[in-house]
Coordinates of C-alpha atoms in Angstrom, one line a residue:
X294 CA 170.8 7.7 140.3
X295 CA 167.4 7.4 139.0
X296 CA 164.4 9.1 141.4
X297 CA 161.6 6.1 141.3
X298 CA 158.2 6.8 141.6
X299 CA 154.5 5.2 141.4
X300 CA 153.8 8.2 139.1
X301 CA 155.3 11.0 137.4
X302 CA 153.0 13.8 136.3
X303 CA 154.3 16.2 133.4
X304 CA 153.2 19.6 133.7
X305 CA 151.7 22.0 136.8
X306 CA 148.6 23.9 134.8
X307 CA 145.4 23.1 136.7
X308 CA 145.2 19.7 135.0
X309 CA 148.5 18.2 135.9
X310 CA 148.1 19.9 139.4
X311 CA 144.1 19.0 140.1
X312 CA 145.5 15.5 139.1
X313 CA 148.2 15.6 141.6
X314 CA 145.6 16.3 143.9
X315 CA 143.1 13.9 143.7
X316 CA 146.1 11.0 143.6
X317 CA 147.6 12.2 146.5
X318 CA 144.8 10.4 148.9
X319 CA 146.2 7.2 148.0
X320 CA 149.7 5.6 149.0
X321 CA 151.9 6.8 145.7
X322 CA 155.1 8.1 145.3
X323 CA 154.2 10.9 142.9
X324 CA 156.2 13.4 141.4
X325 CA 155.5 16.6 139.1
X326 CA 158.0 17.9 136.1
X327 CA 157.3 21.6 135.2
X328 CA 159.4 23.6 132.6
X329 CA 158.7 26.8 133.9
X330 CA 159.6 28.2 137.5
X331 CA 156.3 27.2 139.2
X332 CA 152.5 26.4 139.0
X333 CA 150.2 28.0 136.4
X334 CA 152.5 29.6 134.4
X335 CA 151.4 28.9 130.9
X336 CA 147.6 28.1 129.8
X337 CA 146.1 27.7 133.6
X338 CA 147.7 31.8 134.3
X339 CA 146.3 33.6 131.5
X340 CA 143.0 32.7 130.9
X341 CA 139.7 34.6 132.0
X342 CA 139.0 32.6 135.3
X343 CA 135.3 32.0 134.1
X344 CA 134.0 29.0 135.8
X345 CA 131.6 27.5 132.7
X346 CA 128.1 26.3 133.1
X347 CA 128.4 24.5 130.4
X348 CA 125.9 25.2 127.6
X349 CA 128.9 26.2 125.5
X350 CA 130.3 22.2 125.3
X351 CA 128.4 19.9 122.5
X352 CA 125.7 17.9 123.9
X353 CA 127.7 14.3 124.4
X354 CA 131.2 14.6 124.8
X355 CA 133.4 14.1 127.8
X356 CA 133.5 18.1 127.9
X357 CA 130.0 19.0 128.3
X358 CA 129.8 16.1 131.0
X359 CA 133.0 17.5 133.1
X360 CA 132.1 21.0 132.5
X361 CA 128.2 20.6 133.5
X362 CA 129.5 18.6 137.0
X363 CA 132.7 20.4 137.8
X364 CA 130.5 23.8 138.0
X365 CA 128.6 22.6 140.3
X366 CA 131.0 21.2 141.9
X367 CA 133.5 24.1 142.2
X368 CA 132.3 26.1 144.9
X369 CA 133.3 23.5 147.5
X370 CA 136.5 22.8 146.2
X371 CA 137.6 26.3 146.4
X372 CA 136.2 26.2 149.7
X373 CA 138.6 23.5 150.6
X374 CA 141.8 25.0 148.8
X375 CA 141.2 28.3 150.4
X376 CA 140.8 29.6 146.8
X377 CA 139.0 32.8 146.0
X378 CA 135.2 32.1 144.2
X379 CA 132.1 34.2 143.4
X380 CA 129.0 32.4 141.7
X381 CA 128.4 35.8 139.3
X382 CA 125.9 34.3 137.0
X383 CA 126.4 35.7 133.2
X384 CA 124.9 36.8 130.2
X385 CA 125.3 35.9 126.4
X386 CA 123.7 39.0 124.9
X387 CA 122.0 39.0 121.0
X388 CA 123.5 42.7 120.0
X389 CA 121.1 41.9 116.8
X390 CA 118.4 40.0 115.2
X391 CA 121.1 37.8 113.7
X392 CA 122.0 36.4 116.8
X393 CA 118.5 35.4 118.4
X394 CA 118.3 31.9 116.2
X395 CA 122.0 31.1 117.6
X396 CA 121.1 32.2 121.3
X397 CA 118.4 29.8 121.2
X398 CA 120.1 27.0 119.8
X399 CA 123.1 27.5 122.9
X400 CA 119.9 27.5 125.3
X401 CA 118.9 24.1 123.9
X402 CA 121.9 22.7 123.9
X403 CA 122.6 24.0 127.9
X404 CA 119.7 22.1 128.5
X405 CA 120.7 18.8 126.9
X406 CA 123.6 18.9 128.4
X407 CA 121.5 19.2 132.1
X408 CA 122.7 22.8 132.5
X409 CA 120.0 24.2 135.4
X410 CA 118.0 27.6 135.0
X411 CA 118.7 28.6 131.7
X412 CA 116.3 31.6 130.4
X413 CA 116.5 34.0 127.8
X414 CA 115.2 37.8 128.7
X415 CA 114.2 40.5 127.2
X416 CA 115.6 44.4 126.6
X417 CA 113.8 45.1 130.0
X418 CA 114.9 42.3 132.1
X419 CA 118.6 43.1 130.6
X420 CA 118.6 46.3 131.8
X421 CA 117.8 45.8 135.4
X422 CA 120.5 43.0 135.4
X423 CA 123.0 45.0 133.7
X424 CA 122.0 48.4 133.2
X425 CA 125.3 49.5 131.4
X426 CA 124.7 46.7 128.9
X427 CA 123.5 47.0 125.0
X428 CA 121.7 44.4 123.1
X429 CA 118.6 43.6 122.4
X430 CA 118.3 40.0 124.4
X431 CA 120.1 37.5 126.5
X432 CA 120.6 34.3 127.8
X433 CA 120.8 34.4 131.4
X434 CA 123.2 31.3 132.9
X435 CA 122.6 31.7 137.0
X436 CA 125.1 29.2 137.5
X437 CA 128.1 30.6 136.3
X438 CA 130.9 31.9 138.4
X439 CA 134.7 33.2 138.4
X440 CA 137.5 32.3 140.7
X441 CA 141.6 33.0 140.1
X442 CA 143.4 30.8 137.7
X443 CA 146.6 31.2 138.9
X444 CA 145.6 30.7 142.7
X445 CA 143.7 28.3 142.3
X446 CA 146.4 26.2 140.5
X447 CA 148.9 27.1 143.3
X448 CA 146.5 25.6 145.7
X449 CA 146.0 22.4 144.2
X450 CA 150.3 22.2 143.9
X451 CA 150.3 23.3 147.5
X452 CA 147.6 21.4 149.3
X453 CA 149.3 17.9 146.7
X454 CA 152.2 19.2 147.8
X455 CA 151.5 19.4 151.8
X456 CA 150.4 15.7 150.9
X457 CA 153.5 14.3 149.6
X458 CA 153.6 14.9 146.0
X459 CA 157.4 16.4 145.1
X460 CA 157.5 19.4 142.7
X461 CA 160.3 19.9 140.2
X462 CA 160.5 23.2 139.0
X463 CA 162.1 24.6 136.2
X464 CA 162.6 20.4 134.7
X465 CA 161.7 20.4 131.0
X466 CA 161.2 17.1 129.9
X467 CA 163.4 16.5 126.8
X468 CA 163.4 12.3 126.2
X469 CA 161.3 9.7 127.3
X470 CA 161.8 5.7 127.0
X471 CA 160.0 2.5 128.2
X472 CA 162.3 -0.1 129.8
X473 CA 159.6 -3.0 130.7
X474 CA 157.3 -2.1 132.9
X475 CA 158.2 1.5 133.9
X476 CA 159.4 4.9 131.9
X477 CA 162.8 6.5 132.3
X478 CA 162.2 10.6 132.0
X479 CA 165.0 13.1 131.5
X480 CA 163.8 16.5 132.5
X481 CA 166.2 19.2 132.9
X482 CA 169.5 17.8 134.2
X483 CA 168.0 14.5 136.0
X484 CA 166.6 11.3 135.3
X485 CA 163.0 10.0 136.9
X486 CA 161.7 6.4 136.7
X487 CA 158.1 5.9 137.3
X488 CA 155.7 3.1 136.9
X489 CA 152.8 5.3 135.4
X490 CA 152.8 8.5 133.3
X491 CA 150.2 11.5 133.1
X492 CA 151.2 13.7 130.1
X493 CA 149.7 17.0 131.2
X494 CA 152.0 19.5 129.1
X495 CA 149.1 21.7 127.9
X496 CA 150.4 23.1 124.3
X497 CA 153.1 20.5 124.1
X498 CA 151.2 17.4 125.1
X499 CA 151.4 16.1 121.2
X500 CA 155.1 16.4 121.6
X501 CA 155.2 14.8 124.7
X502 CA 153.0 11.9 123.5
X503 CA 155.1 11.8 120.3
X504 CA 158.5 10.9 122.4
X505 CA 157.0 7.9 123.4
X506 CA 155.8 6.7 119.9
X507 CA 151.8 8.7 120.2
X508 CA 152.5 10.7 117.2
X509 CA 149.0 10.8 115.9
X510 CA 148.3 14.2 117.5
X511 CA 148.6 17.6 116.4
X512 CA 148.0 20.8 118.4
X513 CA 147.0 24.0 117.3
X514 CA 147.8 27.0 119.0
X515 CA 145.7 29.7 118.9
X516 CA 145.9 32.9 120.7
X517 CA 143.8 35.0 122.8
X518 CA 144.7 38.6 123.6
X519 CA 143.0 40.5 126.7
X520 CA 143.1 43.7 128.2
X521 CA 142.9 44.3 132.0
X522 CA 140.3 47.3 133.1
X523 CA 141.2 49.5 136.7
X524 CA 138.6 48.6 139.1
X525 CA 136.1 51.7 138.5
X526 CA 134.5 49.7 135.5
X527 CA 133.3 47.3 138.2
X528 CA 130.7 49.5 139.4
X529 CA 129.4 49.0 136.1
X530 CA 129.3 45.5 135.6
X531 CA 128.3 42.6 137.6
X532 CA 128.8 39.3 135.8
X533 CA 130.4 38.4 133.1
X534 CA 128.9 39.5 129.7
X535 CA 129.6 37.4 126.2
X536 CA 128.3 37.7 122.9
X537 CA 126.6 35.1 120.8
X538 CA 129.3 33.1 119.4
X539 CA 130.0 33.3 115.9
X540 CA 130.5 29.7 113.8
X541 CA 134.3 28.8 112.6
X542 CA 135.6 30.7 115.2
X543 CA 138.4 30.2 117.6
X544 CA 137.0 31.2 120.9
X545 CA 134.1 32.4 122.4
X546 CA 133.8 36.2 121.1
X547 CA 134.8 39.2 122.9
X548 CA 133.9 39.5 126.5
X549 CA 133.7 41.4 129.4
X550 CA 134.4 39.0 132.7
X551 CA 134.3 40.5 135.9
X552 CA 136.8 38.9 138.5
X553 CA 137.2 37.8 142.3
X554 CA 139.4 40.9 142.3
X555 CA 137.7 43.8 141.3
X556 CA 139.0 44.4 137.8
X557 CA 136.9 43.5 134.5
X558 CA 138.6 41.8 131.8
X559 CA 138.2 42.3 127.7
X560 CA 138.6 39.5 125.8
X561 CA 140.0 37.2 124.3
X562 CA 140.3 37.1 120.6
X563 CA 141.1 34.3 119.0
X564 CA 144.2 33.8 116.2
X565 CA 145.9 31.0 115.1
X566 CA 149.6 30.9 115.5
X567 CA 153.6 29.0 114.8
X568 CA 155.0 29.9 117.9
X569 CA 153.7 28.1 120.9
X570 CA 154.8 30.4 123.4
X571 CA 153.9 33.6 121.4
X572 CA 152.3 35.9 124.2
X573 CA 152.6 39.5 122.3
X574 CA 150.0 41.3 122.1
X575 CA 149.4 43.4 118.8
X576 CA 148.3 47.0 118.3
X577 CA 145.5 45.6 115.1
X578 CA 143.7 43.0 117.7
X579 CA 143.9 45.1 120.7
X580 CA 142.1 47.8 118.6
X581 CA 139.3 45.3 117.3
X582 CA 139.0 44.4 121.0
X583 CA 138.1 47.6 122.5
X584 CA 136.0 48.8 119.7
X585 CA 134.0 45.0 120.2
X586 CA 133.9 45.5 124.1
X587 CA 132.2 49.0 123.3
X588 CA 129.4 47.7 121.6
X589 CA 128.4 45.5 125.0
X590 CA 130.1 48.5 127.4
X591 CA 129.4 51.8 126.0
X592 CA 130.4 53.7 129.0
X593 CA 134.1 52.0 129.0
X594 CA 137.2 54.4 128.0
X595 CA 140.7 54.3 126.6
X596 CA 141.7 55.5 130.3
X597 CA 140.2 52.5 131.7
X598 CA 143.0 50.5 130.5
X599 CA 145.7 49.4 132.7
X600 CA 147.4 46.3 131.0
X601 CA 147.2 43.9 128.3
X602 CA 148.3 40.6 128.0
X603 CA 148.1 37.0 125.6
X604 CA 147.1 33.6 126.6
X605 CA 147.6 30.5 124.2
X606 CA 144.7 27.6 123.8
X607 CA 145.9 24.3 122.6
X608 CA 143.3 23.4 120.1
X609 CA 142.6 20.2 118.5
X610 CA 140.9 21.5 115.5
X611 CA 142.7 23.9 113.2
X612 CA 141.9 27.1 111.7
X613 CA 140.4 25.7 108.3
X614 CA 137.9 23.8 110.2
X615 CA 137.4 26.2 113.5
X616 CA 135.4 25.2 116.3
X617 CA 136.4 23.6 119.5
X618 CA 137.3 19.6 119.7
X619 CA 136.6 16.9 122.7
X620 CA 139.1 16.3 125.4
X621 CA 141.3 13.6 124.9
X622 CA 142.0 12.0 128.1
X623 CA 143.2 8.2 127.7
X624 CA 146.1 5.5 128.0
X625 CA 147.9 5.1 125.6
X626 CA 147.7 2.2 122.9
X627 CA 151.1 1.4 122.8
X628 CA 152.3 2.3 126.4
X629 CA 150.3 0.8 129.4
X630 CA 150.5 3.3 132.1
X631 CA 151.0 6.5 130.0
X632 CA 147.8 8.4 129.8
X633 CA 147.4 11.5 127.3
X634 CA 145.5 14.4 127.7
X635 CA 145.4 16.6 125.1
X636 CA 143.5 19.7 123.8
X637 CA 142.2 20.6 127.4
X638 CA 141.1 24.0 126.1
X639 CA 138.0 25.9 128.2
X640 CA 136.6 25.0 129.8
X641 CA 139.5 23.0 131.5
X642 CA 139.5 24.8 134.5
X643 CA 136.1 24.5 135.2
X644 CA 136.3 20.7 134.5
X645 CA 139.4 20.0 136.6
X646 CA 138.4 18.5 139.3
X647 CA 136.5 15.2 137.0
X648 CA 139.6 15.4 135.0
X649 CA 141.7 14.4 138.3
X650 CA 138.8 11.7 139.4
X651 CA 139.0 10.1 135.9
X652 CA 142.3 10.0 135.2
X653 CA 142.5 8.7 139.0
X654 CA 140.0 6.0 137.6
X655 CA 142.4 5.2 134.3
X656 CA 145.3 4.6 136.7
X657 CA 143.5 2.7 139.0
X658 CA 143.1 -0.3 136.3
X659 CA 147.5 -0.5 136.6
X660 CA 148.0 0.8 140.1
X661 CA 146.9 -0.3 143.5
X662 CA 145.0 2.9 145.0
X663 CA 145.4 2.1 148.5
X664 CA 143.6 5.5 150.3
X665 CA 145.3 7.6 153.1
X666 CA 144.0 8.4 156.1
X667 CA 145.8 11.1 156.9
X668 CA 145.0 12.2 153.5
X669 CA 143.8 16.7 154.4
X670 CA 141.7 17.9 151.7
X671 CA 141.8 21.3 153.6
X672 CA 144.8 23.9 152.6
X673 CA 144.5 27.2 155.0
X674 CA 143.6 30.3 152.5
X675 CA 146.3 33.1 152.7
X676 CA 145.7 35.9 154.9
X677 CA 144.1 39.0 152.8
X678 CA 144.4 41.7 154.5
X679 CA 142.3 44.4 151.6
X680 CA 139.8 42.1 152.4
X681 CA 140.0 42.4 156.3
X682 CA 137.5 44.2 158.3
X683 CA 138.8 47.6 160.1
X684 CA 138.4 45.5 163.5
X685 CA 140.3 42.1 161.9
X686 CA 143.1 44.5 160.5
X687 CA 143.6 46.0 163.3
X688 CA 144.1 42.7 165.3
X689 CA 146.4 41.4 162.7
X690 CA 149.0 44.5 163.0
X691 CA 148.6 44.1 166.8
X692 CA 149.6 40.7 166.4
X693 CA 152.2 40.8 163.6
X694 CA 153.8 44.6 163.3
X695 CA 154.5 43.5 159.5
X696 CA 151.4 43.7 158.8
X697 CA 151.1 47.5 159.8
X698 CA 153.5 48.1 156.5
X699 CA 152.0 48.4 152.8
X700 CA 154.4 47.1 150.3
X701 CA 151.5 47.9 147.4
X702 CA 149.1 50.8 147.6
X703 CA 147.0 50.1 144.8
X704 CA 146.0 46.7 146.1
X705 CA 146.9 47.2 150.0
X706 CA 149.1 44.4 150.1
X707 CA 151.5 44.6 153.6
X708 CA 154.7 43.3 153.9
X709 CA 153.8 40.3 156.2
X710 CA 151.3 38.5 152.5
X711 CA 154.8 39.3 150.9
X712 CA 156.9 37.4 153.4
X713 CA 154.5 34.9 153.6
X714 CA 154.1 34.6 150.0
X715 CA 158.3 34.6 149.7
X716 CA 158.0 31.3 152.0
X717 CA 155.5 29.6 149.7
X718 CA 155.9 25.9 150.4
X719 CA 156.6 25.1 147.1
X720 CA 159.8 27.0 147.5
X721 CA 159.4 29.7 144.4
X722 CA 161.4 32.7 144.8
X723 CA 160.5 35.0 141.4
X724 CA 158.5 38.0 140.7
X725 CA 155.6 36.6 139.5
X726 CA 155.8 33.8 142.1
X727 CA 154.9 36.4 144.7
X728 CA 152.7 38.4 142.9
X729 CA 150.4 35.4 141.6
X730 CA 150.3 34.6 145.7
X731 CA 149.7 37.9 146.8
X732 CA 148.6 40.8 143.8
X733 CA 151.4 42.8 144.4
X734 CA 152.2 44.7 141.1
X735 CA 148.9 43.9 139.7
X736 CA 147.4 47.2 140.8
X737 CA 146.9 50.6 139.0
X738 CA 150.3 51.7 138.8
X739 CA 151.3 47.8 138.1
X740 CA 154.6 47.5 140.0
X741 CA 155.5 51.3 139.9
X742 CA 155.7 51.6 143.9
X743 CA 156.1 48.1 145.2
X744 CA 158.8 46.3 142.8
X745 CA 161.5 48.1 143.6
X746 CA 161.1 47.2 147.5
X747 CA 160.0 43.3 146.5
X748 CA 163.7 43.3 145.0
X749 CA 165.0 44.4 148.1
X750 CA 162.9 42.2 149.9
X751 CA 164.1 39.4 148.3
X752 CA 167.8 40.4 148.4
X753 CA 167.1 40.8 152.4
X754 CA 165.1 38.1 153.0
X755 CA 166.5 35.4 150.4
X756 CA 169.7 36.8 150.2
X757 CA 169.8 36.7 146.8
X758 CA 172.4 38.9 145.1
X759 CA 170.8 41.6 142.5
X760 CA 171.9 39.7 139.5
X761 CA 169.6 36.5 140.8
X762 CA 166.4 38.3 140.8
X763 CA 164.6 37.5 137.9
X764 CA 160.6 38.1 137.0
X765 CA 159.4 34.6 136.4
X766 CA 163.1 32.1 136.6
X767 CA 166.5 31.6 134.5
X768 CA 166.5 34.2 131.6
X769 CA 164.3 37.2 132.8
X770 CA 166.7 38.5 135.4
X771 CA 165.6 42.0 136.0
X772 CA 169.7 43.6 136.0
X773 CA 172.7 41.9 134.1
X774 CA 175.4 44.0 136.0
X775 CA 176.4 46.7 138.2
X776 CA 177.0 50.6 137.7
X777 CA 180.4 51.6 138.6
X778 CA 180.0 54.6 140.7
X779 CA 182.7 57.3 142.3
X780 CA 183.2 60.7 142.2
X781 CA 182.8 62.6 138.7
X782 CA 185.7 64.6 137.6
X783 CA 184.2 66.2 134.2
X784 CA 184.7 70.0 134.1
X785 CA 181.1 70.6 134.7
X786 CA 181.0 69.1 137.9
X787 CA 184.3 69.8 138.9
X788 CA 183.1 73.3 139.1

């Protein structure tokens, strides 16, 4: 049997899931298909977590408009989702004279695009800012700020998902077909019938669009490679720090981002790739990316390094043109109901909470959007306990023992976050489930302590059998079999 819904919603990044968000104030039966094993898994988990000002977007297109608005907006939001933010400000540094003529040009267009409190500084001014810093001027953006990807993407699918919407994990979407007025989905093993569409599928939105007769778009992938910095760089950096970006390219140039969590990021370049879902990281880029981080951070080391990783933008404009394209974000000609969105690159996060009011306003010409009133905006934040007060701390282990127990010493995380975080509401039961709700295993040692007592935590606690444990879902199981053991009878031991 069919599920029937007022909309289904194809893809959990921060679009699909700010989306589900917004249209869960009205009366809808709403439902979200996700290939992967849970929220923010592909574009929306590996990206910097910069929230944009906005000066980077040309002046005129839907992008600058969301990006411009949906900073300013983002600070409540969080508020609301219990999401970690920090208005940091940042700087676009001119490392020579090359670079002052394009720093002034992204000042101008910042400010046509309504961007507030744009400056540029001089060597001086740069210095007290950032004394670590090289260059030989900035643009200072006051504005700009930095939150989690990945939780904030969990707490839009949560906070949707406290408000009715249904979640369907681990449901690629493989076919597509219009039968009058509604759409008949296949994802994964089961068939959904909805009245509307919202194609959010990030890098395979084309593909998506093209099983329902949209085959006019093309994505590009393109990939960005990143290393993660230990903590003790933060004492040397206190906003994110960018280069003047560089025509034709990909991305935004090298940069140093400070996050809501202590570490600094380098990164990301920018390469045009085949595969899609390409995340390697190679030894050529990675070097090119430390000795570019250098030239803003001199006082950064190889030691400083504690992991690398890739993140893929699906970009409208290929690599003979370069550049960045507008979001696409529309019905579709030929399919009433079925709205597109494709090439939500950066800053897509930053701009997700107008992409969920206008796509809210597309559907609203098909659907009635009859409001809620026990609609709650508000989803209760985790409990941190690193970021606890000795006297707070001390009250939560008096009032929950678990919380007396560290599970990771490198981020302090107790057992309790990691029970908690094992009981997510969305039901996800991986690896990288718990550590995106929680940091374990994204400390120092990454993992080195903690895993092996998450696996036994989730063998206890979810009584899953060794075998079923897998990193991030179905084929990245962590142990394919069992040792025999008994007593050794070689002549070596024998003896």
């Amino acid at each position: 049997m069919d599920h029937l819904y007022d909309v289904v919603i194809i893809g959990a990044g921060v679009a699909g899931c700010a989306i589900a968000r917004e249209l869960s104030r009205y009366r809808l039966h709403m439902a979200v298909l996700e290939k992967e094993s849970d929220a923010g898994m592909g574009i929306s988990g590996r990206n910097s977590g910069v929230v944009h000002a906005g000066f980077n977007c040309t002046p005129g297109t839907l992008k600058a408009g969301m990006c411009v608005e949906g900073c300013r907006r983002f600070e409540a939001w969080c508020r609301e989702l219990g999401v970690p933010y920090r208005k940091t400000g940042k700087l676009v540094v001119a490392l020579g004279n090359e670079d002052l003529a394009p720093l002034q040009a992204l000042m101008d267009a910042g400010v046509r695009n309504g961007v507030q409190d744009l400056r540029i500084i001089g060597p001086e001014e740069m210095r007290e800012m950032e004394p670590h810093i090289g260059g030989i001027a900035a643009m200072t953006s006051p504005w700009t700020g930095v939150t989690s990807p990945y939780e904030l993407t969990i707490g839009l699918a949560e906070n949707a998902h406290a408000n009715g919407v249904e979640f369907y994990f681990s449901h690629p979407v493989t076919r597509i077909r219009r039968e009058g007025n509604t759409y008949r989905i296949q994802a994964g093993e089961q068939m959904f019938r909805s009245r509307a569409v919202v194609n959010a599928a990030g890098l395979f939105s084309d593909r998506v669009a093209a099983m329902i007769g949209d085959d006019t778009y093309t994505l590009h992938p393109c990939r960005g490679e990143y290393y993660i910095l230990d903590k003790r760089i933060s004492a040397l950096l206190h906003r994110p720090v960018y280069p003047v970006p560089r025509p034709g390219e990909g991305g935004l140039g090298v940069h140093l981002t400070t996050t809501v969590d202590g570490n600094v990021l380098i990164g990301p370049s920018a390469e045009y790739i085949e595969e899609r879902e390409d995340h390697g990281t190679t030894r050529e880029v990675m070097e090119q990316l430390y000795q570019e981080a250098r030239q803003l951070l001199p006082e950064m080391e190889r030691k400083d390094i504690i992991r690398d990783y890739a993140g893929i933008r699906p970009k409208l404009v290929g690599k003979k043109v370069g550049g960045f394209g507008d979001f696409i974000i529309r019905e579709s000609d030929k399919n009433p109901g079925f709205v597109n969105l494709i090439g939500i690159e950066s800053p897509g996060l930053t701009s997700a909470p107008l992409i969920g009011e206008y796509v809210a306003d597309i559907l609203g010409q098909r659907l009635p959007l009859a409001v809620r009133p026990d609609f709650q905006p508000v989803r209760r934040p985790p409990v941190r306990f690193r970021e606890a007060s000795d006297e707070e701390k001390a009250r939560l282990i008096a009032s929950d023992p678990a919380y007396g127990v560290i599970v990771c010493r490198c981020e302090e995380i107790t057992l309790r976050e990691v029970l908690d975080a094992m009981n997510n509401p969305l039901g996800v039961r991986t690896l990288t489930g718990i550590k995106y709700r929680t940091r374990a295993m994204m400390g120092r040692c990454q993992g080195g302590y903690c895993l092996p007592r998450m696996v036994e935590l989730l063998q206890e606690t979810m009584g899953l059998a060794p075998e079923e444990v897998t990193l991030k879902g179905p084929g990245s199981e962590l142990f394919s079999g069992r040792v025999k053991t008994g007593t050794c009878t070689c002549s070596t031991c024998s003896t």
